[in-house]
Amino acid sequence: MPVPLPPPALVARLRAAGSVFAEDEAALLVEAAAGDESSLAEMVEARVAGTPLEVVVGSVDFAGLRLHVAAGVFVPRRRTRTLLRAALAERAGVAVDLCCGNGALAAGLLAAWPDAEVHAADLDPAAVAAARRNLPPERVHEGDLFAALPPRIRGGVDLVTCNAPYVPTAEIAAMPPEARDHEHRLALDGGADGLDVHRRVAAEVGDWLAPGGRLVIEVAGAQCVAATALLEDAGLVVTEVRDAEVGGLALVGRHLLGT
């Protein structure tokens, strides 16, 4: 059993392991342990071994919400708040979050629009289980993109958000170990150019969006031109939303058919 460390030694241990924000991490670990020194010692060991902090404490702060996180499930990044901000620019009565991970985006939408009908979907059973702890469970669907959704909302969706995997396959090996070694590859691998899932979403989204509805999807800066072109080829009118402070980039594609 690991030996508990007093606070100064805990901070020093985390800093020696490479933590840039050792004081903040130590405070979160102490809070999560809730006075259980044995649990604190075990969490410190897991963190020092490289387990993501969010997985160690079991939660993540996203846009002011404290959300459950599970091992293997994609942890929402700071830059993903750009995607949420773009999604919240207009009110939506019916919204869908594809590739939902732990349901962070859908939870952000529901927090802003408590009366909206918000659905979330993911192919990974672990992600679905995590999202069902952060959202109304009956609104979280397991399956492949739009195929997971209830057919009755087809053609009536005002907003689709999608934080699809967009890391090119060849670049996964160079990712930080916290993501590469602790998140399921399904949540990271976007194919040869990182846009495989984006193409599939673009091909189907027009059938699900209501006239004037929007698709908001995250991309990397180097993919912006190619991703914009594939959304435009799908009949969407595309604008960019950027946040230089966090490195966030979202493309907003509006479905104009029938307007």
PDB file of C-alpha atoms in Angstrom, residues 98 145-146 160 162 195-209 215 217 227-236 255:
ATOM      1  CA  LEU A  98     -22.363  12.946 -32.260  1.00  0.00           C
ATOM      2  CA  LEU A 145     -23.259   8.376 -35.934  1.00  0.00           C
ATOM      3  CA  PHE A 146     -26.798   9.111 -37.185  1.00  0.00           C
ATOM      4  CA  VAL A 160     -25.666  18.878 -34.734  1.00  0.00           C
ATOM      5  CA  CYS A 162     -19.584  16.737 -33.468  1.00  0.00           C
ATOM      6  CA  LEU A 195     -11.202  13.678 -41.858  1.00  0.00           C
ATOM      7  CA  ASP A 196     -12.736  10.233 -42.379  1.00  0.00           C
ATOM      8  CA  VAL A 197     -15.533  10.792 -39.854  1.00  0.00           C
ATOM      9  CA  HIS A 198     -16.088  14.356 -41.040  1.00  0.00           C
ATOM     10  CA  ARG A 199     -16.807  13.025 -44.536  1.00  0.00           C
ATOM     11  CA  ARG A 200     -19.350  10.560 -43.205  1.00  0.00           C
ATOM     12  CA  VAL A 201     -21.076  13.225 -41.108  1.00  0.00           C
ATOM     13  CA  ALA A 202     -21.169  15.652 -44.038  1.00  0.00           C
ATOM     14  CA  ALA A 203     -22.677  12.981 -46.314  1.00  0.00           C
ATOM     15  CA  GLU A 204     -25.641  12.366 -43.983  1.00  0.00           C
ATOM     16  CA  VAL A 205     -26.208  15.564 -42.048  1.00  0.00           C
ATOM     17  CA  GLY A 206     -28.449  17.169 -44.689  1.00  0.00           C
ATOM     18  CA  ASP A 207     -31.036  14.431 -44.188  1.00  0.00           C
ATOM     19  CA  TRP A 208     -31.219  15.131 -40.451  1.00  0.00           C
ATOM     20  CA  LEU A 209     -31.043  18.911 -40.260  1.00  0.00           C
ATOM     21  CA  LEU A 215     -23.627  21.461 -38.075  1.00  0.00           C
ATOM     22  CA  ILE A 217     -17.718  20.409 -35.982  1.00  0.00           C
ATOM     23  CA  ALA A 227     -12.842  20.267 -44.144  1.00  0.00           C
ATOM     24  CA  THR A 228     -14.537  23.442 -45.370  1.00  0.00           C
ATOM     25  CA  ALA A 229     -14.534  22.108 -48.918  1.00  0.00           C
ATOM     26  CA  LEU A 230     -16.135  18.797 -47.970  1.00  0.00           C
ATOM     27  CA  LEU A 231     -18.887  20.569 -45.985  1.00  0.00           C
ATOM     28  CA  GLU A 232     -19.526  22.934 -48.893  1.00  0.00           C
ATOM     29  CA  ASP A 233     -19.673  19.973 -51.266  1.00  0.00           C
ATOM     30  CA  ALA A 234     -22.424  18.613 -49.015  1.00  0.00           C
ATOM     31  CA  GLY A 235     -24.458  21.779 -49.612  1.00  0.00           C
ATOM     32  CA  LEU A 236     -23.645  23.617 -46.383  1.00  0.00           C
ATOM     33  CA  HIS A 255     -28.254  23.782 -44.138  1.00  0.00           C
TER      34      HIS A 255
END
